[in-house]
Short mmCIF file of C-alpha atoms in Angstrom, two decimals:
data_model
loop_
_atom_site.label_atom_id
_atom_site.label_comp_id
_atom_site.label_asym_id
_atom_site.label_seq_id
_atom_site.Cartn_x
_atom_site.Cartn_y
_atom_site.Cartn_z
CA UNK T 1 -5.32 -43.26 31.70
CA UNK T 2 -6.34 -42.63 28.00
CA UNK T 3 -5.64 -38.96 28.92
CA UNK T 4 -2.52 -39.58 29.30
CA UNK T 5 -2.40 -41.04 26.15
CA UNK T 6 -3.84 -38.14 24.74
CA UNK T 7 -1.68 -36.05 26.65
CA UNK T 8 1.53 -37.70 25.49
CA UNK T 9 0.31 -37.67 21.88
CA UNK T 10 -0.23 -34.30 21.99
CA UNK T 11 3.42 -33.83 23.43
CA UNK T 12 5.10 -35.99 20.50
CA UNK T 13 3.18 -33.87 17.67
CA UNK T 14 4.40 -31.11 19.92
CA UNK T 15 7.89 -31.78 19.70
CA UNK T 16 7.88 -32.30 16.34
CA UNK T 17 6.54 -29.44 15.21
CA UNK T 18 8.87 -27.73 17.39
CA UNK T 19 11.97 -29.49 15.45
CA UNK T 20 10.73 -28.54 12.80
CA UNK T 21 10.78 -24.90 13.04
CA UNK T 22 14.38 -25.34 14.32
CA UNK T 23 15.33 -26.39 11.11
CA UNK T 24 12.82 -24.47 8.74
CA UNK T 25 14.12 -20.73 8.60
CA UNK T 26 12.44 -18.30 9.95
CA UNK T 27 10.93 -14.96 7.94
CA UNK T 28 8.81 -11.90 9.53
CA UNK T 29 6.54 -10.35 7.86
CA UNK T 30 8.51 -7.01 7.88
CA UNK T 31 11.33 -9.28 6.20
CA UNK T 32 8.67 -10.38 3.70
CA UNK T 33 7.81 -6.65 2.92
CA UNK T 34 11.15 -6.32 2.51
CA UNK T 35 12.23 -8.88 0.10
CA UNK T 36 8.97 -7.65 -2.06
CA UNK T 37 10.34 -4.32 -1.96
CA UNK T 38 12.94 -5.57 -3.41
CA UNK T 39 12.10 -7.97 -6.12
CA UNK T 40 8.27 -6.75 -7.25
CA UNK T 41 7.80 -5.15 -10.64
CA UNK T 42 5.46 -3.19 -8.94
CA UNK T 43 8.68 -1.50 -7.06
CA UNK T 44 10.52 -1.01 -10.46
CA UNK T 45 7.18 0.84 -11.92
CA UNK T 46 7.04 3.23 -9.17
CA UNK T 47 10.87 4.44 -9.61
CA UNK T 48 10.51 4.67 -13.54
CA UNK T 49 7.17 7.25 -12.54
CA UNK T 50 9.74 9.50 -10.58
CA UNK T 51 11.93 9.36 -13.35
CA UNK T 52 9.76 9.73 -16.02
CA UNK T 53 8.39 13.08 -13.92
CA UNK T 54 11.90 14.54 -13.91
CA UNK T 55 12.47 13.89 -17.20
CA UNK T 56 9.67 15.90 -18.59
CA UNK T 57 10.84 18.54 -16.12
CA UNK T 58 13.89 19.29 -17.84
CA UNK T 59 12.23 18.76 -21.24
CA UNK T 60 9.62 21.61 -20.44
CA UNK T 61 12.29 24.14 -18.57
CA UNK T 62 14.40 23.72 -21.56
CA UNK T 63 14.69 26.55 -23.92
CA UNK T 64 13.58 25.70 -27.06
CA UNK T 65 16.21 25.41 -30.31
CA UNK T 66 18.00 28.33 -31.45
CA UNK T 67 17.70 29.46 -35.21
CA UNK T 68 20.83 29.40 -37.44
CA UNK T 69 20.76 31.45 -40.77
CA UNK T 70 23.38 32.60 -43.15
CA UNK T 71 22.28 34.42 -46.08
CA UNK T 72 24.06 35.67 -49.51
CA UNK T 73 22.73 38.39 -50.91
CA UNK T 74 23.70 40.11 -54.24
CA UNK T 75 25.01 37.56 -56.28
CA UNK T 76 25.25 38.05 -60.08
CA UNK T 77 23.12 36.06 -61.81
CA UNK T 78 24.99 32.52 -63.15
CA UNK T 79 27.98 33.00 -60.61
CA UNK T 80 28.92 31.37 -57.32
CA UNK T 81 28.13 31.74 -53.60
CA UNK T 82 31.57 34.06 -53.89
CA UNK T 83 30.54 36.61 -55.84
CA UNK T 84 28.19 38.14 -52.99
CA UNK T 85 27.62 41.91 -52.43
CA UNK T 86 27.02 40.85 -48.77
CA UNK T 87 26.59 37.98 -46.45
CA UNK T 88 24.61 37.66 -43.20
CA UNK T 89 25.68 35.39 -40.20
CA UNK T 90 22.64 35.43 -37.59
CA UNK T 91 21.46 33.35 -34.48
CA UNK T 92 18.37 33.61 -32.88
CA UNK T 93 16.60 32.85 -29.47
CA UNK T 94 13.28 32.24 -28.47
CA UNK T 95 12.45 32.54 -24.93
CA UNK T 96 9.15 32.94 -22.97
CA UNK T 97 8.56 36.66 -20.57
CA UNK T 98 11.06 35.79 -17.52
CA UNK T 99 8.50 35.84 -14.97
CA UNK T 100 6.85 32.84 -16.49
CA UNK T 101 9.63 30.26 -15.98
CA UNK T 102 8.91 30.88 -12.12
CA UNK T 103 5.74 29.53 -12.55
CA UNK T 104 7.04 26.89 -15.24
CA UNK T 105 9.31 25.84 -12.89
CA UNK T 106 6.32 25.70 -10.05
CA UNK T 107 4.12 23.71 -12.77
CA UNK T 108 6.94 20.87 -13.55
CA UNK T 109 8.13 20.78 -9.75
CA UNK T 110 4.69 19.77 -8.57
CA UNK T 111 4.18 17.19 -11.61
CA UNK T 112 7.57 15.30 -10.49
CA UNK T 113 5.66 15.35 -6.62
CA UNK T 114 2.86 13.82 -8.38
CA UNK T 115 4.57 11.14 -9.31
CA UNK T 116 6.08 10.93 -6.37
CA UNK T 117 2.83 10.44 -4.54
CA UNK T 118 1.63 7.74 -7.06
CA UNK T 119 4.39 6.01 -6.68
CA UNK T 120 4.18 6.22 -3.00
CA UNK T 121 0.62 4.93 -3.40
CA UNK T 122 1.86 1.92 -5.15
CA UNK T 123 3.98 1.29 -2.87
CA UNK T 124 1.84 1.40 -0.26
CA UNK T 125 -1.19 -0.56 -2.19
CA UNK T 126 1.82 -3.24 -2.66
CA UNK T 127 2.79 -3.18 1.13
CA UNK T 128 -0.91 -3.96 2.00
CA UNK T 129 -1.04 -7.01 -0.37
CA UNK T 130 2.20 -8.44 1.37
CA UNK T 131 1.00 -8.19 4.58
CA UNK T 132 -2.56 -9.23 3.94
CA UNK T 133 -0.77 -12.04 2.20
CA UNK T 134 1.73 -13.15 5.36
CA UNK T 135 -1.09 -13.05 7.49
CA UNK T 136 -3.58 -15.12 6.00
CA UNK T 137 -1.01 -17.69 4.96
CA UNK T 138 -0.22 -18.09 8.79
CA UNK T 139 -3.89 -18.17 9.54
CA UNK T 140 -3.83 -21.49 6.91
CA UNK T 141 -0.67 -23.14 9.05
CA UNK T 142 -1.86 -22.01 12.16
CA UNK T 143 -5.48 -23.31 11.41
CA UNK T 144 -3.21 -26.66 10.35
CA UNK T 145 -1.89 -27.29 13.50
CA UNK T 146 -5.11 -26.87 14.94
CA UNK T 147 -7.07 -29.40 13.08
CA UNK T 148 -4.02 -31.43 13.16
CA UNK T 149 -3.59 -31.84 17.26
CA UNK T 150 -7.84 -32.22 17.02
CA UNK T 151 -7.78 -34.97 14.51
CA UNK T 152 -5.15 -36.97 16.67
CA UNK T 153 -7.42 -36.74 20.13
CA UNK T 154 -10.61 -37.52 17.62
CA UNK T 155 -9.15 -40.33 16.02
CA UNK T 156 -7.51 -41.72 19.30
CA UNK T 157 -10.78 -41.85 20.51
CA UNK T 158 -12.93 -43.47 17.67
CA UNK T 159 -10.35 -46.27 18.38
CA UNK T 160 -10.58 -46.66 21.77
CA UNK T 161 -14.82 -46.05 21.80
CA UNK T 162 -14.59 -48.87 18.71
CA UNK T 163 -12.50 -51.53 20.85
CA UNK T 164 -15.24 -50.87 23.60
CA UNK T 165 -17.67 -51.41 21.53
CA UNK T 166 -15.82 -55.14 20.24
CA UNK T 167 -15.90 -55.69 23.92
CA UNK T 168 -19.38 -54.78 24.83
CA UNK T 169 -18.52 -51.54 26.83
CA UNK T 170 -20.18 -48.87 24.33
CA UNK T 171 -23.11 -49.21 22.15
CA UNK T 172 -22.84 -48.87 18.31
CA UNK T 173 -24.41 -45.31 18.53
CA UNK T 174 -20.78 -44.44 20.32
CA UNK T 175 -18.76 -45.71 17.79
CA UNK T 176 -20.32 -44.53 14.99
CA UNK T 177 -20.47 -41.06 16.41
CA UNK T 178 -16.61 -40.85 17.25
CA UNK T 179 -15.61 -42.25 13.79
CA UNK T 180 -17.94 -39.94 12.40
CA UNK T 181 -16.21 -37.02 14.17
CA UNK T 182 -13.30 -38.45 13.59
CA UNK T 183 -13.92 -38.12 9.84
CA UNK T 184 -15.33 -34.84 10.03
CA UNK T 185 -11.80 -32.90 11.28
CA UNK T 186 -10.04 -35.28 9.22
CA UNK T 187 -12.03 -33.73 6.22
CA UNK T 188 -11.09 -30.10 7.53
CA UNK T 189 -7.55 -30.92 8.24
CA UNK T 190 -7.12 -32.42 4.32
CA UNK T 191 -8.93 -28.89 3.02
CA UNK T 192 -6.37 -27.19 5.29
CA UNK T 193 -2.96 -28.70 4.01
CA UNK T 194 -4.28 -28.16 0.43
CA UNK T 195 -5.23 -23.99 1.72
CA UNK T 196 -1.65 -23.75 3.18
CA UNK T 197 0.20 -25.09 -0.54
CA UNK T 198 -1.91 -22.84 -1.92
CA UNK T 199 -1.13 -19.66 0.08
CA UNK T 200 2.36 -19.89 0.47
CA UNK T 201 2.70 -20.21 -3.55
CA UNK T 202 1.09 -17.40 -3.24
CA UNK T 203 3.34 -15.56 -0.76
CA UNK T 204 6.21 -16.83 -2.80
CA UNK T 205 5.17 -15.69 -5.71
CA UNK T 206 4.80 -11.80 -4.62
CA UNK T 207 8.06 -12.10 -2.51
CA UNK T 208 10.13 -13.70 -5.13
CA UNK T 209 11.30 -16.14 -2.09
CA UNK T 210 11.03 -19.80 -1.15
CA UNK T 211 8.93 -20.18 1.18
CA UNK T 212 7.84 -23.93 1.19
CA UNK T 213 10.33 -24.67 4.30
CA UNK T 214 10.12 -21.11 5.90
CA UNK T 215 8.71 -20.44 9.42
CA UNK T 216 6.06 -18.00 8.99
CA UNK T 217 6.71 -15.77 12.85
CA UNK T 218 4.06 -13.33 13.87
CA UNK T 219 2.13 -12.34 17.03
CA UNK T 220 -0.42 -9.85 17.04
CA UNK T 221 0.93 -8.77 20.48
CA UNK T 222 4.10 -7.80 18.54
CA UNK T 223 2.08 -4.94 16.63
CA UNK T 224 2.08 -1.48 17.59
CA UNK T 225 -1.87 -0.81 17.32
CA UNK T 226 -2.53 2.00 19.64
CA UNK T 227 -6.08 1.64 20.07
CA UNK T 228 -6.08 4.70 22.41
CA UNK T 229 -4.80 7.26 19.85
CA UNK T 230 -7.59 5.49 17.66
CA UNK T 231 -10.20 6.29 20.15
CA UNK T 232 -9.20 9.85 21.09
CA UNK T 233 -9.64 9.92 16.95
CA UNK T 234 -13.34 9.17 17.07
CA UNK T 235 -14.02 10.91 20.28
CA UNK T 236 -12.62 14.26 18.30
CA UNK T 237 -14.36 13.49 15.07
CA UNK T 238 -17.80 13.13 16.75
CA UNK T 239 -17.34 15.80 19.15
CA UNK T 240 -17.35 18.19 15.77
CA UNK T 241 -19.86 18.47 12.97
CA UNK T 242 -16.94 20.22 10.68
CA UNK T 243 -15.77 17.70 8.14
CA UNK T 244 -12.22 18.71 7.42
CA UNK T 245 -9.47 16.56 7.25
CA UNK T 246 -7.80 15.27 10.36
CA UNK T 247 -4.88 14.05 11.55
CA UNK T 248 -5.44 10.49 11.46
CA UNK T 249 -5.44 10.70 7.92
CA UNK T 250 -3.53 13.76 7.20
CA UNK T 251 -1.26 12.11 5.50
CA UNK T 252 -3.46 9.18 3.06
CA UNK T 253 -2.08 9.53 -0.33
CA UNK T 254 -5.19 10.12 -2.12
CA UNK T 255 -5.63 13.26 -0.21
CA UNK T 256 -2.48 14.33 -0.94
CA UNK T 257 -2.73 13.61 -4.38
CA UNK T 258 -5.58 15.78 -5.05
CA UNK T 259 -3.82 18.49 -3.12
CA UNK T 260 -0.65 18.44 -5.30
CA UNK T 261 -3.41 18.18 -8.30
CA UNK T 262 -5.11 21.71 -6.82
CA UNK T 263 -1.62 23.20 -6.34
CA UNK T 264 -0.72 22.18 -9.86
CA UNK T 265 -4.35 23.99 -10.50
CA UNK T 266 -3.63 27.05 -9.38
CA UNK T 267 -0.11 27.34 -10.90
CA UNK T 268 -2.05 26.55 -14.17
CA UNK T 269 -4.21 29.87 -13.39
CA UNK T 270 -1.59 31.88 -13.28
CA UNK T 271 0.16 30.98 -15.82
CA UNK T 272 -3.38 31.44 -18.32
CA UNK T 273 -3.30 35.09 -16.31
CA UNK T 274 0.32 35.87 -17.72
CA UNK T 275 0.09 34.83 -20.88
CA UNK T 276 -0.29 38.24 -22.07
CA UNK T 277 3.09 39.05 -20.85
CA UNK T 278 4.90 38.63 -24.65
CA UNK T 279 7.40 36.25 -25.97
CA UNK T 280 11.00 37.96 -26.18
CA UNK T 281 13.41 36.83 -29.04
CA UNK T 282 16.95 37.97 -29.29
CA UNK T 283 18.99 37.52 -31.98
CA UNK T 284 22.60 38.66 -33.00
CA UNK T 285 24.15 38.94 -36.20
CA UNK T 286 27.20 39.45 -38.44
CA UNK T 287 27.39 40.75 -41.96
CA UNK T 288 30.01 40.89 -44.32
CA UNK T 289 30.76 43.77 -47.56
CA UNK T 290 33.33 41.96 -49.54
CA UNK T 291 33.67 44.74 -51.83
CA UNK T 292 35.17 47.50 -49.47
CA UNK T 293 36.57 44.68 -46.38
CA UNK T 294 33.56 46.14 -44.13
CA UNK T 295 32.48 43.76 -41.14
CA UNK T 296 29.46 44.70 -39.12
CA UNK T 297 27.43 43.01 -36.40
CA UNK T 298 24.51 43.79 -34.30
CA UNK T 299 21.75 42.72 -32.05
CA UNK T 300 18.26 42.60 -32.46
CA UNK T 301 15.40 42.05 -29.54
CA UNK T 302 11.63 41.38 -30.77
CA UNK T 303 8.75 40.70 -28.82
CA UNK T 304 5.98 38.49 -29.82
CA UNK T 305 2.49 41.03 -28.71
CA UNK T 306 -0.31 38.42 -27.57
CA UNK T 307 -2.87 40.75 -29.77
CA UNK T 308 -5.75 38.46 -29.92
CA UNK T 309 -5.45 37.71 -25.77
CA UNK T 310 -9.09 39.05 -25.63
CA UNK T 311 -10.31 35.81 -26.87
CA UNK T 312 -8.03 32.83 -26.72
CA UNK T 313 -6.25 34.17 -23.29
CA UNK T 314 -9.69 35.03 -21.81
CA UNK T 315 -10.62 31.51 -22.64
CA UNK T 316 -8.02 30.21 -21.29
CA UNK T 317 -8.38 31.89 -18.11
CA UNK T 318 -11.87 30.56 -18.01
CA UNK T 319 -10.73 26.96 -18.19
CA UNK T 320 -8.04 27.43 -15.61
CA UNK T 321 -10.60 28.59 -13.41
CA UNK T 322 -13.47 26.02 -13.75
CA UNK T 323 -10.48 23.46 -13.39
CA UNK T 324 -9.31 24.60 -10.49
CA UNK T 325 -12.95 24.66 -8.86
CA UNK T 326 -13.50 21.32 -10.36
CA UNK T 327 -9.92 20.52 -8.04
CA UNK T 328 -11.19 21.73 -4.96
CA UNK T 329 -14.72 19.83 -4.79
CA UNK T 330 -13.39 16.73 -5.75
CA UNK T 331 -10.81 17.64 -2.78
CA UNK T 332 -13.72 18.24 -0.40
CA UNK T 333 -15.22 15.04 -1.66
CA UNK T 334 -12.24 12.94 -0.75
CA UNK T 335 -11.61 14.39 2.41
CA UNK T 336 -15.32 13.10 3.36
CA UNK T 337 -14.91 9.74 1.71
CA UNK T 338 -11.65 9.24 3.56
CA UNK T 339 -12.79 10.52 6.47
CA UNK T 340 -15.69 8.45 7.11
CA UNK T 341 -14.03 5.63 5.18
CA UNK T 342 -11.16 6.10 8.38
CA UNK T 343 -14.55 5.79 10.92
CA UNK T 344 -16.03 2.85 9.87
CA UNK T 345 -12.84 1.10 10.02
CA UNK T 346 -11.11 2.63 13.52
CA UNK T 347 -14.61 1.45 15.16
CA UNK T 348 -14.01 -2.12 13.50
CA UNK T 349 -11.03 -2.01 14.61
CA UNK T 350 -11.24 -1.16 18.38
CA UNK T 351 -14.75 -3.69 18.41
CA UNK T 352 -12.24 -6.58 16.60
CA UNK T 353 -9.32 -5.82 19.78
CA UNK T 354 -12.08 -6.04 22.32
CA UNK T 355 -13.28 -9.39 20.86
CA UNK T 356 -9.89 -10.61 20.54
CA UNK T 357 -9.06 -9.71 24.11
CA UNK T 358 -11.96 -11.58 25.10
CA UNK T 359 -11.24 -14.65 23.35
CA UNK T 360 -7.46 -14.66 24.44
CA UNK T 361 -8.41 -14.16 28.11
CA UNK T 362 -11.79 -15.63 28.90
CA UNK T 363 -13.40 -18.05 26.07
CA UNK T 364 -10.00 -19.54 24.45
CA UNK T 365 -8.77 -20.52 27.99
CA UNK T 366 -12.26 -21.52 29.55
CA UNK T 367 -12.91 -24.27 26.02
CA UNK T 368 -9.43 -25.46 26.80
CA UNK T 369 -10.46 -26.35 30.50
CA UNK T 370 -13.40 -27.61 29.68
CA UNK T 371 -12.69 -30.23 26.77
CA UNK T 372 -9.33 -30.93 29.05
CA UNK T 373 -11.94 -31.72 32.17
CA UNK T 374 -14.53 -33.77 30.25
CA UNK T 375 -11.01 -36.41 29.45
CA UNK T 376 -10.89 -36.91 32.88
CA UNK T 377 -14.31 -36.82 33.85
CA UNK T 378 -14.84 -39.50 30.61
CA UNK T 379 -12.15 -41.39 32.07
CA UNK T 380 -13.42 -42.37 35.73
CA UNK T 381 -16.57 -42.86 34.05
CA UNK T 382 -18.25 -39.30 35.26
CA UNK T 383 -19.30 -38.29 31.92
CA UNK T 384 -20.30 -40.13 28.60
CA UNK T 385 -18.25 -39.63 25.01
CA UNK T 386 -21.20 -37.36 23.58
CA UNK T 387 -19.86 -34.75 26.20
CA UNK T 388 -16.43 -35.18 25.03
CA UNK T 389 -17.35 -34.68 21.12
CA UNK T 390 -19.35 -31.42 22.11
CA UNK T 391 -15.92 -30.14 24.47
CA UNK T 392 -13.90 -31.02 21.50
CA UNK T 393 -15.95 -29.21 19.07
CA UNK T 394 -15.82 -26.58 20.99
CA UNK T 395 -12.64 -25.97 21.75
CA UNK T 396 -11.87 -25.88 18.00
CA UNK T 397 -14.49 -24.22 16.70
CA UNK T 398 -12.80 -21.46 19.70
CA UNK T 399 -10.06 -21.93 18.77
CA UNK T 400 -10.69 -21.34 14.90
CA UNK T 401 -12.65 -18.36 15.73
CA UNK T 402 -10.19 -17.17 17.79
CA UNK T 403 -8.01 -16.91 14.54
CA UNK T 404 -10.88 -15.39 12.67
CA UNK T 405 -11.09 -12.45 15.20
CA UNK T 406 -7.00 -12.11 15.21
CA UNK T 407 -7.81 -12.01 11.55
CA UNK T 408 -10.06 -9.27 11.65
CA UNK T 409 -7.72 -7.19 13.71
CA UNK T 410 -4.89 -7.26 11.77
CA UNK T 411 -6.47 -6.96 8.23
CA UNK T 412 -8.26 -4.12 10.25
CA UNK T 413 -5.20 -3.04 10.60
CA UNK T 414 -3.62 -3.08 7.21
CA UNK T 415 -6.73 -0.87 6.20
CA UNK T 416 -6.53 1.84 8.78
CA UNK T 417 -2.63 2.00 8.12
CA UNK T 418 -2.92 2.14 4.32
CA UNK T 419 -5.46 5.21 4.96
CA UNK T 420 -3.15 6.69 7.36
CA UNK T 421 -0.48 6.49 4.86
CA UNK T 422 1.67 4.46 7.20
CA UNK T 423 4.01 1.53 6.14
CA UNK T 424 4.80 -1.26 8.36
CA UNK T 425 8.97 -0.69 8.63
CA UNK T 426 7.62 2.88 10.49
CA UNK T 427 6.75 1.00 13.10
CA UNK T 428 9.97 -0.18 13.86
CA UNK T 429 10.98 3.85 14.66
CA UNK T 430 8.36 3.81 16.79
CA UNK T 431 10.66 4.70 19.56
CA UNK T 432 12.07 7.79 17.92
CA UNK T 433 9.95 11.40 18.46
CA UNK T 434 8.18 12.89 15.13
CA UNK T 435 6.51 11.77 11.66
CA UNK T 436 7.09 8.55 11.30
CA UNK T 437 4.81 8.28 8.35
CA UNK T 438 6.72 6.50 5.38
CA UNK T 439 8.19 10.04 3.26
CA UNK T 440 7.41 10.34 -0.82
#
């Protein structure tokens, strides 16, 4: 009978809750990536970077200023500008060899893709916080309802083993021990309501969106985690001792940071390697003879000779170099960091899905049985309440690992798809062939 009672209790908090989330609106966490894509300074920050890149593009393909001169020459001493023997009208231009504006033009191309890979970083970095965020703020409300549901059936049953005890039909030991375990998830469920205000400010305050009456909607079946790509991955990397980078992470921005950075590198080289090529100025002019109506005008070409490139080119040269070697180990050095960085987490990862799958098939249903049998077996009297305080517990502390390991997953997850340069809205063009990688 009183498991019925518990039953129905459960059923009412049930149907509440379920009201509930017909009126609260609900928001995905690709929706909540979304809306902080939209809103976050962070998001602003990375645009201005791409802009700021492409500014100093233009500034350093620009040619520089021309040179304006007019000169009178020949004028009588204590007399005006009008009294000239001759005047001079010329314009110059300074311009560097033409075959280095290729390689200028290389040079400020690959700064603006720098930018464009920081800011795709960033963005990336910010995408991981939002998610990790979501998540962990439905881990709070979902650990909520737990305790809540719990603490009903606990304190249902401190009442019922305390009226027994009025009548004479448990001992004081009984009573004390279900009010005590009563209290107990009553303490939990008090530290959870305050954990759930706390991370939905939080969520709200990187989405820029209410989300006090929201209904938070995820499922880690819903994910695309292809654990069987992820194992092929670690098959291949420990079926070869060569440490070069691998598909899996082909594309983490890092990497490709430092490979713009060793592009930009060698550019730099040759540009220290041409500098003897000389500067070119052009200039034309136009003179006047007032005396005799004569008009003349010409053109003049000089070149600026890089004499001393013995010394400051060859230095230059020498910097380029060490810079560019400098480039490629710190390359190397990320590719193994990454790399192994990618390992640790893929084998987390694929041990956190196995647990889960355990849990969801196996333990989670097995403690349900079990605390569900010891009601009835407490109710004809097959089984004493200590038996139904050790079910209980059980079941929730099952159930709250049970979140713990979907936790692990999905943060899990976020990691291996922020190394894999991968955003979360690619997953939704899962369906359609190629790259789905999130582009700079």
């Amino acid at each position: 009978m009183f498991g019925k009672i518990i039953i129905f209790l459960l059923m009412i908090s049930a149907s509440i809750s379920g009201i509930t989330s017909l009126l609260a609106e609900p928001l995905t966490i690709n929706e909540a990536v979304r809306l902080t894509l939209k809103t976050h300074p962070d998001v602003k920050i990375a645009s201005a970077l791409i802009e700021e890149a492409k500014g100093n593009r233009m500034s350093e393909l620009s040619l520089s200023s021309p040179g304006l001169a007019i000169e009178y020459e020949g004028i009588p001493d204590g007399e005006g500008f009008s009294e000239y023997e001759e005047r001079r009208i010329a314009i110059s231009q300074e311009f560097e060899f033409p075959l280095r504006y290729i390689w200028l033009s290389r040079s400020a191309n690959i700064e603006v893709e720098l930018a464009r890979l920081e800011s795709r970083s960033l963005l990336l970095d910010l995408e991981a916080r939002i998610r990790q965020t979501y998540f962990d703020t439905w881990i709070q409300i979902r650990s909520n309802e737990i305790l809540t549901e719990i603490s009903l059936g606990a304190e249902s049953y401190a009442q019922k083993i305390e009226r027994q005890f009025e009548l004479g039909e448990a001992s004081r030991l009984d009573a004390k021990r279900a009010r005590l375990e009563a209290l107990e998830v009553k303490g939990q469920l008090k530290n959870a309501i305050r954990s759930v205000a706390t991370a939905k400010l939080k969520l709200a305050s990187l989405t820029g969106y209410d989300v006090s009456d929201v209904e938070l909607v995820f499922s880690l079946d819903d994910n695309q985690i292809d654990t069987d790509r992820i194992g092929r991955a670690l098959l291949d990397l420990k079926s070869t001792s060569n440490q070069v980078i691998k598909e899996p992470i082909a594309d983490n921005p890092e990497t490709a940071f430092i490979q713009a950075e060793l592009e930009l590198a060698g550019t730099a080289k040759t540009l220290s390697r041409t500098a003897w090529l000389p500067e070119l100025e052009f200039s034309y002019f136009q003179q006047t003879v007032p005396d005799d109506d004569s008009e003349f005008w010409g053109v003049e070409l000089g070149f600026n000779l890089p004499v001393w490139f013995w010394w400051g080119g060859r230095g230059d040269m020498k910097v380029a170099e060490a810079h560019e070697k400098n480039i490629k180990e710190q390359l190397a050095a990320n590719q193994i960091d990454v790399l192994s960085e990618w390992q640790e987490i893929a084998q987390n990862l694929v041990s956190a899905v196995e647990r889960y799958d355990l849990y969801k098939h196996d333990i989670l249903p097995l403690s349900q049985e079990t605390y569900e049998l010891s009601i009835r077996s407490f109710d004809v009297g097959e089984a004493d309440y200590f038996e139904v305080i050790d079910a209980q517990r059980n079941l929730l502390d099952v159930q709250l690992d049970f979140l713990e390991t979907t936790g692990d997953v999905y943060s899990n997850q976020i990691e291996i798809d922020r190394l894999e340069g991968r955003s979360i809205l690619d997953y939704e063009n899962k369906g359609n062939e190629g790259d789905t990688r999130r582009k700079p």
